Amino acid sequence: QQQVKQSPQSLIVQKGGISIINCAYENTAFDYFPWYQQFPGKGPALLIAIRPDVSEKKEGRFTISFNKSAKQFSLHIMDSQPGDSATYFCAARNRATGGFKTIFGAGTRLFVKA
Amino acid sequence: GAVVSQHPSWVICKSGTSVKIECRSLDFQATTMFWYRQFPKQSLMLMATSNEGSKATYEQGVEKDKFLINHASLTLSTLTVTSAHPEDSSFYICSAPQGPSYEQYFGPGTRLTVT
């Protein structure tokens, strides 16, 4: 019930295309859903985050879509660029019972072809 | 923005020796820090929660006597890998929560190689 399932495992997108990464969760007590971007040999960096009372959040080329009833959320990267090539992790957190502990998905390796 | 640093960025040690990794919050105070390990092409695995002024909380399956954590101040947590073995070779990353939503800010990671 604490898992966050992420797909696909890897993704290849043409430059200018849309990259879509999906995540699903079981624990309805999760109250915060961040996405992280990680480049090889570096620590993850927060990209964008959403709370379950919002269905969509957009920051620049990055958009989170959130479907509370389906317990799913996704990251859309518009106009994907080669510089977006990285590993992306979705995550979830439950402040009430888990404190600051964050549950991570398995990760998606994105490659944007020039 | 919140900045977390780690030192060293990479370390090579011989089997049986101990190695210490430092995690610092540079521009904010952190009463809580997290330590993760990450194997190649895998996700982050939470090892323990470091609490300033009290004992660390270890995740199930993590040997507390092998991975010693000390949160000596509001800006510094250390992870000591004792009696390191080749299977301890990994990428170790720390993080600290900060901001109104307590977002996780990660350090750049430490690559440990045990020979």
JSON list of C-alpha atoms in Angstrom, two decimals:
[
{"chain": "A", "resi": 1, "resn": "GLN", "atom": "CA", "xyz": [0.00, 0.00, 0.00]},
{"chain": "A", "resi": 2, "resn": "GLN", "atom": "CA", "xyz": [3.03, 2.22, 0.36]},
{"chain": "A", "resi": 3, "resn": "GLN", "atom": "CA", "xyz": [4.17, 1.64, -3.20]},
{"chain": "A", "resi": 4, "resn": "VAL", "atom": "CA", "xyz": [4.20, 4.10, -6.04]},
{"chain": "A", "resi": 5, "resn": "LYS", "atom": "CA", "xyz": [4.21, 2.35, -9.40]},
{"chain": "A", "resi": 6, "resn": "GLN", "atom": "CA", "xyz": [5.84, 4.19, -12.28]},
{"chain": "A", "resi": 7, "resn": "SER", "atom": "CA", "xyz": [5.83, 3.55, -16.01]},
{"chain": "A", "resi": 8, "resn": "PRO", "atom": "CA", "xyz": [7.38, 3.31, -18.49]},
{"chain": "A", "resi": 9, "resn": "GLN", "atom": "CA", "xyz": [10.79, 2.19, -17.37]},
{"chain": "A", "resi": 10, "resn": "SER", "atom": "CA", "xyz": [12.39, 4.00, -20.30]},
{"chain": "A", "resi": 11, "resn": "LEU", "atom": "CA", "xyz": [11.19, 6.41, -22.92]},
{"chain": "A", "resi": 12, "resn": "ILE", "atom": "CA", "xyz": [12.60, 7.74, -26.17]},
{"chain": "A", "resi": 13, "resn": "VAL", "atom": "CA", "xyz": [11.07, 10.92, -27.59]},
{"chain": "A", "resi": 14, "resn": "GLN", "atom": "CA", "xyz": [11.91, 13.06, -30.56]},
{"chain": "A", "resi": 15, "resn": "LYS", "atom": "CA", "xyz": [13.00, 16.63, -29.93]},
{"chain": "A", "resi": 16, "resn": "GLY", "atom": "CA", "xyz": [9.93, 18.83, -29.77]},
{"chain": "A", "resi": 17, "resn": "GLY", "atom": "CA", "xyz": [7.67, 15.96, -28.82]},
{"chain": "A", "resi": 18, "resn": "ILE", "atom": "CA", "xyz": [5.69, 15.32, -25.64]},
{"chain": "A", "resi": 19, "resn": "SER", "atom": "CA", "xyz": [7.11, 13.03, -22.97]},
{"chain": "A", "resi": 20, "resn": "ILE", "atom": "CA", "xyz": [4.54, 11.38, -20.71]},
{"chain": "A", "resi": 21, "resn": "ILE", "atom": "CA", "xyz": [5.37, 9.45, -17.55]},
{"chain": "A", "resi": 22, "resn": "ASN", "atom": "CA", "xyz": [2.69, 7.81, -15.46]},
{"chain": "A", "resi": 23, "resn": "CYS", "atom": "CA", "xyz": [2.44, 6.88, -11.80]},
{"chain": "A", "resi": 24, "resn": "ALA", "atom": "CA", "xyz": [-0.15, 5.11, -9.69]},
{"chain": "A", "resi": 25, "resn": "TYR", "atom": "CA", "xyz": [-0.56, 4.76, -5.95]},
{"chain": "A", "resi": 26, "resn": "GLU", "atom": "CA", "xyz": [-2.71, 2.84, -3.50]},
{"chain": "A", "resi": 27, "resn": "ASN", "atom": "CA", "xyz": [-2.49, 4.77, -0.25]},
{"chain": "A", "resi": 28, "resn": "THR", "atom": "CA", "xyz": [-5.25, 7.38, -0.32]},
{"chain": "A", "resi": 29, "resn": "ALA", "atom": "CA", "xyz": [-3.62, 9.11, 2.65]},
{"chain": "A", "resi": 30, "resn": "PHE", "atom": "CA", "xyz": [-0.80, 10.44, 0.46]},
{"chain": "A", "resi": 31, "resn": "ASP", "atom": "CA", "xyz": [-1.10, 14.23, 0.41]},
{"chain": "A", "resi": 32, "resn": "TYR", "atom": "CA", "xyz": [1.83, 15.44, -1.62]},
{"chain": "A", "resi": 33, "resn": "PHE", "atom": "CA", "xyz": [3.12, 14.22, -4.98]},
{"chain": "A", "resi": 34, "resn": "PRO", "atom": "CA", "xyz": [6.46, 15.56, -6.22]},
{"chain": "A", "resi": 35, "resn": "TRP", "atom": "CA", "xyz": [8.44, 14.75, -9.34]},
{"chain": "A", "resi": 36, "resn": "TYR", "atom": "CA", "xyz": [12.21, 14.68, -9.32]},
{"chain": "A", "resi": 37, "resn": "GLN", "atom": "CA", "xyz": [14.73, 14.90, -12.14]},
{"chain": "A", "resi": 38, "resn": "GLN", "atom": "CA", "xyz": [18.10, 13.21, -11.81]},
{"chain": "A", "resi": 39, "resn": "PHE", "atom": "CA", "xyz": [21.08, 13.49, -14.12]},
{"chain": "A", "resi": 40, "resn": "PRO", "atom": "CA", "xyz": [23.79, 10.79, -14.07]},
{"chain": "A", "resi": 41, "resn": "GLY", "atom": "CA", "xyz": [26.08, 11.08, -11.08]},
{"chain": "A", "resi": 42, "resn": "LYS", "atom": "CA", "xyz": [23.97, 13.80, -9.46]},
{"chain": "A", "resi": 43, "resn": "GLY", "atom": "CA", "xyz": [21.39, 13.95, -6.73]},
{"chain": "A", "resi": 44, "resn": "PRO", "atom": "CA", "xyz": [17.71, 14.29, -7.64]},
{"chain": "A", "resi": 45, "resn": "ALA", "atom": "CA", "xyz": [16.25, 17.78, -7.96]},
{"chain": "A", "resi": 46, "resn": "LEU", "atom": "CA", "xyz": [12.63, 18.74, -7.34]},
{"chain": "A", "resi": 47, "resn": "LEU", "atom": "CA", "xyz": [10.93, 19.49, -10.64]},
{"chain": "A", "resi": 48, "resn": "ILE", "atom": "CA", "xyz": [7.30, 20.11, -9.81]},
{"chain": "A", "resi": 49, "resn": "ALA", "atom": "CA", "xyz": [4.82, 18.95, -7.18]},
{"chain": "A", "resi": 50, "resn": "ILE", "atom": "CA", "xyz": [1.06, 18.77, -6.70]},
{"chain": "A", "resi": 51, "resn": "ARG", "atom": "CA", "xyz": [-1.45, 18.24, -3.90]},
{"chain": "A", "resi": 52, "resn": "PRO", "atom": "CA", "xyz": [-4.51, 15.99, -4.36]},
{"chain": "A", "resi": 53, "resn": "ASP", "atom": "CA", "xyz": [-6.98, 18.87, -4.23]},
{"chain": "A", "resi": 54, "resn": "VAL", "atom": "CA", "xyz": [-5.70, 20.11, -7.58]},
{"chain": "A", "resi": 55, "resn": "SER", "atom": "CA", "xyz": [-6.20, 18.29, -10.90]},
{"chain": "A", "resi": 56, "resn": "GLU", "atom": "CA", "xyz": [-3.42, 19.96, -12.83]},
{"chain": "A", "resi": 57, "resn": "LYS", "atom": "CA", "xyz": [-0.35, 22.07, -12.23]},
{"chain": "A", "resi": 58, "resn": "LYS", "atom": "CA", "xyz": [1.81, 23.64, -14.89]},
{"chain": "A", "resi": 59, "resn": "GLU", "atom": "CA", "xyz": [5.27, 25.14, -14.62]},
{"chain": "A", "resi": 60, "resn": "GLY", "atom": "CA", "xyz": [6.82, 26.10, -17.90]},
{"chain": "A", "resi": 61, "resn": "ARG", "atom": "CA", "xyz": [7.03, 23.04, -20.13]},
{"chain": "A", "resi": 62, "resn": "PHE", "atom": "CA", "xyz": [6.24, 20.68, -17.24]},
{"chain": "A", "resi": 63, "resn": "THR", "atom": "CA", "xyz": [2.68, 19.73, -16.28]},
{"chain": "A", "resi": 64, "resn": "ILE", "atom": "CA", "xyz": [1.37, 17.34, -13.65]},
{"chain": "A", "resi": 65, "resn": "SER", "atom": "CA", "xyz": [-2.07, 15.86, -14.25]},
{"chain": "A", "resi": 66, "resn": "PHE", "atom": "CA", "xyz": [-3.70, 14.34, -11.18]},
{"chain": "A", "resi": 67, "resn": "ASN", "atom": "CA", "xyz": [-6.65, 11.96, -11.13]},
{"chain": "A", "resi": 68, "resn": "LYS", "atom": "CA", "xyz": [-7.66, 11.42, -7.53]},
{"chain": "A", "resi": 69, "resn": "SER", "atom": "CA", "xyz": [-10.45, 8.92, -8.21]},
{"chain": "A", "resi": 70, "resn": "ALA", "atom": "CA", "xyz": [-8.14, 6.73, -10.30]},
{"chain": "A", "resi": 71, "resn": "LYS", "atom": "CA", "xyz": [-5.23, 7.27, -7.90]},
{"chain": "A", "resi": 72, "resn": "GLN", "atom": "CA", "xyz": [-2.99, 8.18, -10.79]},
{"chain": "A", "resi": 73, "resn": "PHE", "atom": "CA", "xyz": [-0.84, 11.12, -11.72]},
{"chain": "A", "resi": 74, "resn": "SER", "atom": "CA", "xyz": [1.38, 11.86, -14.65]},
{"chain": "A", "resi": 75, "resn": "LEU", "atom": "CA", "xyz": [4.13, 14.18, -15.80]},
{"chain": "A", "resi": 76, "resn": "HIS", "atom": "CA", "xyz": [3.95, 15.77, -19.23]},
{"chain": "A", "resi": 77, "resn": "ILE", "atom": "CA", "xyz": [7.02, 17.41, -20.71]},
{"chain": "A", "resi": 78, "resn": "MET", "atom": "CA", "xyz": [6.04, 19.58, -23.63]},
{"chain": "A", "resi": 79, "resn": "ASP", "atom": "CA", "xyz": [8.46, 20.47, -26.43]},
{"chain": "A", "resi": 80, "resn": "SER", "atom": "CA", "xyz": [10.95, 17.94, -25.08]},
{"chain": "A", "resi": 81, "resn": "GLN", "atom": "CA", "xyz": [14.59, 18.90, -25.51]},
{"chain": "A", "resi": 82, "resn": "PRO", "atom": "CA", "xyz": [17.81, 16.86, -25.49]},
{"chain": "A", "resi": 83, "resn": "GLY", "atom": "CA", "xyz": [18.69, 18.61, -22.21]},
{"chain": "A", "resi": 84, "resn": "ASP", "atom": "CA", "xyz": [15.63, 16.95, -20.66]},
{"chain": "A", "resi": 85, "resn": "SER", "atom": "CA", "xyz": [17.32, 13.57, -21.05]},
{"chain": "A", "resi": 86, "resn": "ALA", "atom": "CA", "xyz": [17.51, 12.31, -17.46]},
{"chain": "A", "resi": 87, "resn": "THR", "atom": "CA", "xyz": [15.85, 9.92, -15.06]},
{"chain": "A", "resi": 88, "resn": "TYR", "atom": "CA", "xyz": [12.53, 11.06, -13.64]},
{"chain": "A", "resi": 89, "resn": "PHE", "atom": "CA", "xyz": [11.07, 9.83, -10.37]},
{"chain": "A", "resi": 90, "resn": "CYS", "atom": "CA", "xyz": [7.54, 10.30, -9.19]},
{"chain": "A", "resi": 91, "resn": "ALA", "atom": "CA", "xyz": [7.03, 10.24, -5.46]},
{"chain": "A", "resi": 92, "resn": "ALA", "atom": "CA", "xyz": [4.41, 10.49, -2.75]},
{"chain": "A", "resi": 93, "resn": "ARG", "atom": "CA", "xyz": [4.31, 11.51, 0.85]},
{"chain": "A", "resi": 94, "resn": "ASN", "atom": "CA", "xyz": [1.90, 11.33, 3.77]},
{"chain": "A", "resi": 95, "resn": "ARG", "atom": "CA", "xyz": [2.65, 13.99, 6.34]},
{"chain": "A", "resi": 96, "resn": "ALA", "atom": "CA", "xyz": [0.17, 12.69, 8.90]},
{"chain": "A", "resi": 97, "resn": "THR", "atom": "CA", "xyz": [1.68, 9.24, 9.35]},
{"chain": "A", "resi": 98, "resn": "GLY", "atom": "CA", "xyz": [4.95, 9.30, 7.43]},
{"chain": "A", "resi": 99, "resn": "GLY", "atom": "CA", "xyz": [6.30, 12.67, 8.43]},
{"chain": "A", "resi": 100, "resn": "PHE", "atom": "CA", "xyz": [8.70, 13.86, 5.79]},
{"chain": "A", "resi": 101, "resn": "LYS", "atom": "CA", "xyz": [9.38, 10.37, 4.42]},
{"chain": "A", "resi": 102, "resn": "THR", "atom": "CA", "xyz": [8.99, 10.20, 0.68]},
{"chain": "A", "resi": 103, "resn": "ILE", "atom": "CA", "xyz": [8.10, 7.07, -1.29]},
{"chain": "A", "resi": 104, "resn": "PHE", "atom": "CA", "xyz": [9.74, 6.98, -4.73]},
{"chain": "A", "resi": 105, "resn": "GLY", "atom": "CA", "xyz": [8.69, 5.29, -7.92]},
{"chain": "A", "resi": 106, "resn": "ALA", "atom": "CA", "xyz": [11.14, 3.08, -9.78]},
{"chain": "A", "resi": 107, "resn": "GLY", "atom": "CA", "xyz": [12.15, 5.83, -12.19]},
{"chain": "A", "resi": 108, "resn": "THR", "atom": "CA", "xyz": [11.85, 6.49, -15.92]},
{"chain": "A", "resi": 109, "resn": "ARG", "atom": "CA", "xyz": [14.90, 7.02, -18.06]},
{"chain": "A", "resi": 110, "resn": "LEU", "atom": "CA", "xyz": [14.03, 9.60, -20.70]},
{"chain": "A", "resi": 111, "resn": "PHE", "atom": "CA", "xyz": [16.11, 10.07, -23.81]},
{"chain": "A", "resi": 112, "resn": "VAL", "atom": "CA", "xyz": [15.24, 12.93, -26.15]},
{"chain": "A", "resi": 113, "resn": "LYS", "atom": "CA", "xyz": [16.61, 12.46, -29.64]},
{"chain": "A", "resi": 114, "resn": "ALA", "atom": "CA", "xyz": [17.96, 15.57, -31.35]},
{"chain": "B", "resi": 1, "resn": "GLY", "atom": "CA", "xyz": [16.88, 28.09, -2.90]},
{"chain": "B", "resi": 2, "resn": "ALA", "atom": "CA", "xyz": [17.82, 25.50, -0.33]},
{"chain": "B", "resi": 3, "resn": "VAL", "atom": "CA", "xyz": [21.24, 23.97, -0.90]},
{"chain": "B", "resi": 4, "resn": "VAL", "atom": "CA", "xyz": [22.51, 20.68, 0.46]},
{"chain": "B", "resi": 5, "resn": "SER", "atom": "CA", "xyz": [26.12, 19.66, 0.05]},
{"chain": "B", "resi": 6, "resn": "GLN", "atom": "CA", "xyz": [27.89, 16.36, 0.50]},
{"chain": "B", "resi": 7, "resn": "HIS", "atom": "CA", "xyz": [31.50, 15.52, 1.09]},
{"chain": "B", "resi": 8, "resn": "PRO", "atom": "CA", "xyz": [33.30, 13.76, -0.36]},
{"chain": "B", "resi": 9, "resn": "SER", "atom": "CA", "xyz": [31.76, 13.49, -3.81]},
{"chain": "B", "resi": 10, "resn": "TRP", "atom": "CA", "xyz": [33.54, 10.20, -4.33]},
{"chain": "B", "resi": 11, "resn": "VAL", "atom": "CA", "xyz": [35.66, 7.93, -2.19]},
{"chain": "B", "resi": 12, "resn": "ILE", "atom": "CA", "xyz": [37.53, 4.68, -2.67]},
{"chain": "B", "resi": 13, "resn": "CYS", "atom": "CA", "xyz": [38.35, 2.62, 0.39]},
{"chain": "B", "resi": 14, "resn": "LYS", "atom": "CA", "xyz": [39.71, -0.81, 1.12]},
{"chain": "B", "resi": 15, "resn": "SER", "atom": "CA", "xyz": [37.56, -3.61, 2.42]},
{"chain": "B", "resi": 16, "resn": "GLY", "atom": "CA", "xyz": [37.38, -3.60, 6.20]},
{"chain": "B", "resi": 17, "resn": "THR", "atom": "CA", "xyz": [37.96, 0.12, 6.65]},
{"chain": "B", "resi": 18, "resn": "SER", "atom": "CA", "xyz": [35.41, 2.76, 7.62]},
{"chain": "B", "resi": 19, "resn": "VAL", "atom": "CA", "xyz": [34.42, 5.80, 5.66]},
{"chain": "B", "resi": 20, "resn": "LYS", "atom": "CA", "xyz": [32.53, 8.91, 6.74]},
{"chain": "B", "resi": 21, "resn": "ILE", "atom": "CA", "xyz": [30.23, 10.92, 4.48]},
{"chain": "B", "resi": 22, "resn": "GLU", "atom": "CA", "xyz": [29.09, 14.41, 5.47]},
{"chain": "B", "resi": 23, "resn": "CYS", "atom": "CA", "xyz": [25.80, 16.06, 4.57]},
{"chain": "B", "resi": 24, "resn": "ARG", "atom": "CA", "xyz": [25.36, 19.78, 5.18]},
{"chain": "B", "resi": 25, "resn": "SER", "atom": "CA", "xyz": [22.45, 22.14, 4.72]},
{"chain": "B", "resi": 26, "resn": "LEU", "atom": "CA", "xyz": [24.19, 25.33, 3.61]},
{"chain": "B", "resi": 27, "resn": "ASP", "atom": "CA", "xyz": [21.50, 27.98, 3.88]},
{"chain": "B", "resi": 28, "resn": "PHE", "atom": "CA", "xyz": [18.89, 26.52, 6.17]},
{"chain": "B", "resi": 29, "resn": "GLN", "atom": "CA", "xyz": [18.61, 24.49, 9.33]},
{"chain": "B", "resi": 30, "resn": "ALA", "atom": "CA", "xyz": [17.48, 20.91, 9.20]},
{"chain": "B", "resi": 31, "resn": "THR", "atom": "CA", "xyz": [16.32, 19.02, 12.25]},
{"chain": "B", "resi": 32, "resn": "THR", "atom": "CA", "xyz": [15.70, 16.06, 9.99]},
{"chain": "B", "resi": 33, "resn": "MET", "atom": "CA", "xyz": [17.82, 14.66, 7.19]},
{"chain": "B", "resi": 34, "resn": "PHE", "atom": "CA", "xyz": [17.45, 11.50, 5.16]},
{"chain": "B", "resi": 35, "resn": "TRP", "atom": "CA", "xyz": [20.05, 9.10, 3.88]},
{"chain": "B", "resi": 36, "resn": "TYR", "atom": "CA", "xyz": [19.47, 7.08, 0.72]},
{"chain": "B", "resi": 37, "resn": "ARG", "atom": "CA", "xyz": [21.47, 4.63, -1.29]},
{"chain": "B", "resi": 38, "resn": "GLN", "atom": "CA", "xyz": [21.02, 4.15, -4.99]},
{"chain": "B", "resi": 39, "resn": "PHE", "atom": "CA", "xyz": [22.34, 1.29, -7.10]},
{"chain": "B", "resi": 40, "resn": "PRO", "atom": "CA", "xyz": [22.92, 1.82, -10.84]},
{"chain": "B", "resi": 41, "resn": "LYS", "atom": "CA", "xyz": [19.71, 2.31, -12.80]},
{"chain": "B", "resi": 42, "resn": "GLN", "atom": "CA", "xyz": [17.60, 1.87, -9.68]},
{"chain": "B", "resi": 43, "resn": "SER", "atom": "CA", "xyz": [15.47, 4.06, -7.50]},
{"chain": "B", "resi": 44, "resn": "LEU", "atom": "CA", "xyz": [16.44, 5.65, -4.22]},
{"chain": "B", "resi": 45, "resn": "MET", "atom": "CA", "xyz": [16.24, 3.39, -1.21]},
{"chain": "B", "resi": 46, "resn": "LEU", "atom": "CA", "xyz": [15.71, 5.15, 2.10]},
{"chain": "B", "resi": 47, "resn": "MET", "atom": "CA", "xyz": [18.22, 3.90, 4.64]},
{"chain": "B", "resi": 48, "resn": "ALA", "atom": "CA", "xyz": [17.52, 6.05, 7.66]},
{"chain": "B", "resi": 49, "resn": "THR", "atom": "CA", "xyz": [16.12, 9.26, 9.03]},
{"chain": "B", "resi": 50, "resn": "SER", "atom": "CA", "xyz": [18.64, 11.40, 10.86]},
{"chain": "B", "resi": 51, "resn": "ASN", "atom": "CA", "xyz": [17.27, 13.45, 13.75]},
{"chain": "B", "resi": 52, "resn": "GLU", "atom": "CA", "xyz": [19.18, 16.31, 15.32]},
{"chain": "B", "resi": 53, "resn": "GLY", "atom": "CA", "xyz": [19.81, 15.64, 18.97]},
{"chain": "B", "resi": 54, "resn": "SER", "atom": "CA", "xyz": [18.41, 12.13, 19.00]},
{"chain": "B", "resi": 55, "resn": "LYS", "atom": "CA", "xyz": [18.99, 8.69, 17.56]},
{"chain": "B", "resi": 56, "resn": "ALA", "atom": "CA", "xyz": [18.50, 7.98, 13.90]},
{"chain": "B", "resi": 57, "resn": "THR", "atom": "CA", "xyz": [15.58, 5.89, 12.74]},
{"chain": "B", "resi": 58, "resn": "TYR", "atom": "CA", "xyz": [16.62, 3.05, 10.45]},
{"chain": "B", "resi": 59, "resn": "GLU", "atom": "CA", "xyz": [14.51, 1.41, 7.79]},
{"chain": "B", "resi": 60, "resn": "GLN", "atom": "CA", "xyz": [13.82, -2.29, 7.99]},
{"chain": "B", "resi": 61, "resn": "GLY", "atom": "CA", "xyz": [16.78, -4.35, 6.85]},
{"chain": "B", "resi": 62, "resn": "VAL", "atom": "CA", "xyz": [19.37, -1.61, 7.32]},
{"chain": "B", "resi": 63, "resn": "GLU", "atom": "CA", "xyz": [22.08, -2.53, 9.84]},
{"chain": "B", "resi": 64, "resn": "LYS", "atom": "CA", "xyz": [22.34, 0.31, 12.34]},
{"chain": "B", "resi": 65, "resn": "ASP", "atom": "CA", "xyz": [25.72, -0.89, 13.58]},
{"chain": "B", "resi": 66, "resn": "LYS", "atom": "CA", "xyz": [27.11, -0.85, 10.09]},
{"chain": "B", "resi": 67, "resn": "PHE", "atom": "CA", "xyz": [25.70, 2.48, 8.96]},
{"chain": "B", "resi": 68, "resn": "LEU", "atom": "CA", "xyz": [26.29, 4.89, 11.82]},
{"chain": "B", "resi": 69, "resn": "ILE", "atom": "CA", "xyz": [24.44, 8.17, 11.62]},
{"chain": "B", "resi": 70, "resn": "ASN", "atom": "CA", "xyz": [25.18, 11.24, 13.71]},
{"chain": "B", "resi": 71, "resn": "HIS", "atom": "CA", "xyz": [23.19, 14.46, 13.42]},
{"chain": "B", "resi": 72, "resn": "ALA", "atom": "CA", "xyz": [25.55, 16.66, 15.38]},
{"chain": "B", "resi": 73, "resn": "SER", "atom": "CA", "xyz": [24.05, 20.04, 14.56]},
{"chain": "B", "resi": 74, "resn": "LEU", "atom": "CA", "xyz": [21.17, 21.66, 12.72]},
{"chain": "B", "resi": 75, "resn": "THR", "atom": "CA", "xyz": [23.25, 21.79, 9.55]},
{"chain": "B", "resi": 76, "resn": "LEU", "atom": "CA", "xyz": [25.30, 18.60, 9.63]},
{"chain": "B", "resi": 77, "resn": "SER", "atom": "CA", "xyz": [24.57, 14.90, 9.49]},
{"chain": "B", "resi": 78, "resn": "THR", "atom": "CA", "xyz": [27.19, 12.23, 8.95]},
{"chain": "B", "resi": 79, "resn": "LEU", "atom": "CA", "xyz": [26.94, 8.67, 7.71]},
{"chain": "B", "resi": 80, "resn": "THR", "atom": "CA", "xyz": [29.78, 6.33, 8.61]},
{"chain": "B", "resi": 81, "resn": "VAL", "atom": "CA", "xyz": [30.01, 3.04, 6.79]},
{"chain": "B", "resi": 82, "resn": "THR", "atom": "CA", "xyz": [31.87, 0.78, 9.16]},
{"chain": "B", "resi": 83, "resn": "SER", "atom": "CA", "xyz": [33.92, -2.23, 8.09]},
{"chain": "B", "resi": 84, "resn": "ALA", "atom": "CA", "xyz": [33.03, -1.57, 4.49]},
{"chain": "B", "resi": 85, "resn": "HIS", "atom": "CA", "xyz": [32.76, -4.43, 2.02]},
{"chain": "B", "resi": 86, "resn": "PRO", "atom": "CA", "xyz": [32.51, -4.41, -1.78]},
{"chain": "B", "resi": 87, "resn": "GLU", "atom": "CA", "xyz": [28.74, -4.91, -1.57]},
{"chain": "B", "resi": 88, "resn": "ASP", "atom": "CA", "xyz": [28.51, -1.53, 0.21]},
{"chain": "B", "resi": 89, "resn": "SER", "atom": "CA", "xyz": [29.72, 0.15, -2.98]},
{"chain": "B", "resi": 90, "resn": "SER", "atom": "CA", "xyz": [26.91, 2.44, -4.02]},
{"chain": "B", "resi": 91, "resn": "PHE", "atom": "CA", "xyz": [25.78, 6.02, -4.54]},
{"chain": "B", "resi": 92, "resn": "TYR", "atom": "CA", "xyz": [24.82, 7.57, -1.21]},
{"chain": "B", "resi": 93, "resn": "ILE", "atom": "CA", "xyz": [22.56, 10.60, -1.23]},
{"chain": "B", "resi": 94, "resn": "CYS", "atom": "CA", "xyz": [21.27, 12.74, 1.62]},
{"chain": "B", "resi": 95, "resn": "SER", "atom": "CA", "xyz": [18.33, 15.09, 1.65]},
{"chain": "B", "resi": 96, "resn": "ALA", "atom": "CA", "xyz": [16.71, 17.60, 3.95]},
{"chain": "B", "resi": 97, "resn": "PRO", "atom": "CA", "xyz": [13.17, 19.00, 3.98]},
{"chain": "B", "resi": 98, "resn": "GLN", "atom": "CA", "xyz": [12.68, 22.73, 3.75]},
{"chain": "B", "resi": 99, "resn": "GLY", "atom": "CA", "xyz": [10.03, 25.27, 2.84]},
{"chain": "B", "resi": 100, "resn": "PRO", "atom": "CA", "xyz": [6.28, 25.49, 3.47]},
{"chain": "B", "resi": 101, "resn": "SER", "atom": "CA", "xyz": [5.67, 22.11, 1.85]},
{"chain": "B", "resi": 102, "resn": "TYR", "atom": "CA", "xyz": [8.81, 20.56, 3.31]},
{"chain": "B", "resi": 103, "resn": "GLU", "atom": "CA", "xyz": [10.13, 19.73, -0.13]},
{"chain": "B", "resi": 104, "resn": "GLN", "atom": "CA", "xyz": [13.08, 17.38, -0.18]},
{"chain": "B", "resi": 105, "resn": "TYR", "atom": "CA", "xyz": [16.34, 19.03, -1.21]},
{"chain": "B", "resi": 106, "resn": "PHE", "atom": "CA", "xyz": [18.98, 16.52, -2.17]},
{"chain": "B", "resi": 107, "resn": "GLY", "atom": "CA", "xyz": [22.72, 16.63, -1.94]},
{"chain": "B", "resi": 108, "resn": "PRO", "atom": "CA", "xyz": [24.83, 15.84, -5.00]},
{"chain": "B", "resi": 109, "resn": "GLY", "atom": "CA", "xyz": [25.58, 12.34, -3.77]},
{"chain": "B", "resi": 110, "resn": "THR", "atom": "CA", "xyz": [28.71, 10.43, -2.78]},
{"chain": "B", "resi": 111, "resn": "ARG", "atom": "CA", "xyz": [30.02, 7.59, -4.88]},
{"chain": "B", "resi": 112, "resn": "LEU", "atom": "CA", "xyz": [31.55, 4.95, -2.59]},
{"chain": "B", "resi": 113, "resn": "THR", "atom": "CA", "xyz": [33.71, 2.22, -4.06]},
{"chain": "B", "resi": 114, "resn": "VAL", "atom": "CA", "xyz": [35.04, -0.48, -1.76]},
{"chain": "B", "resi": 115, "resn": "THR", "atom": "CA", "xyz": [37.91, -2.53, -3.17]}
]
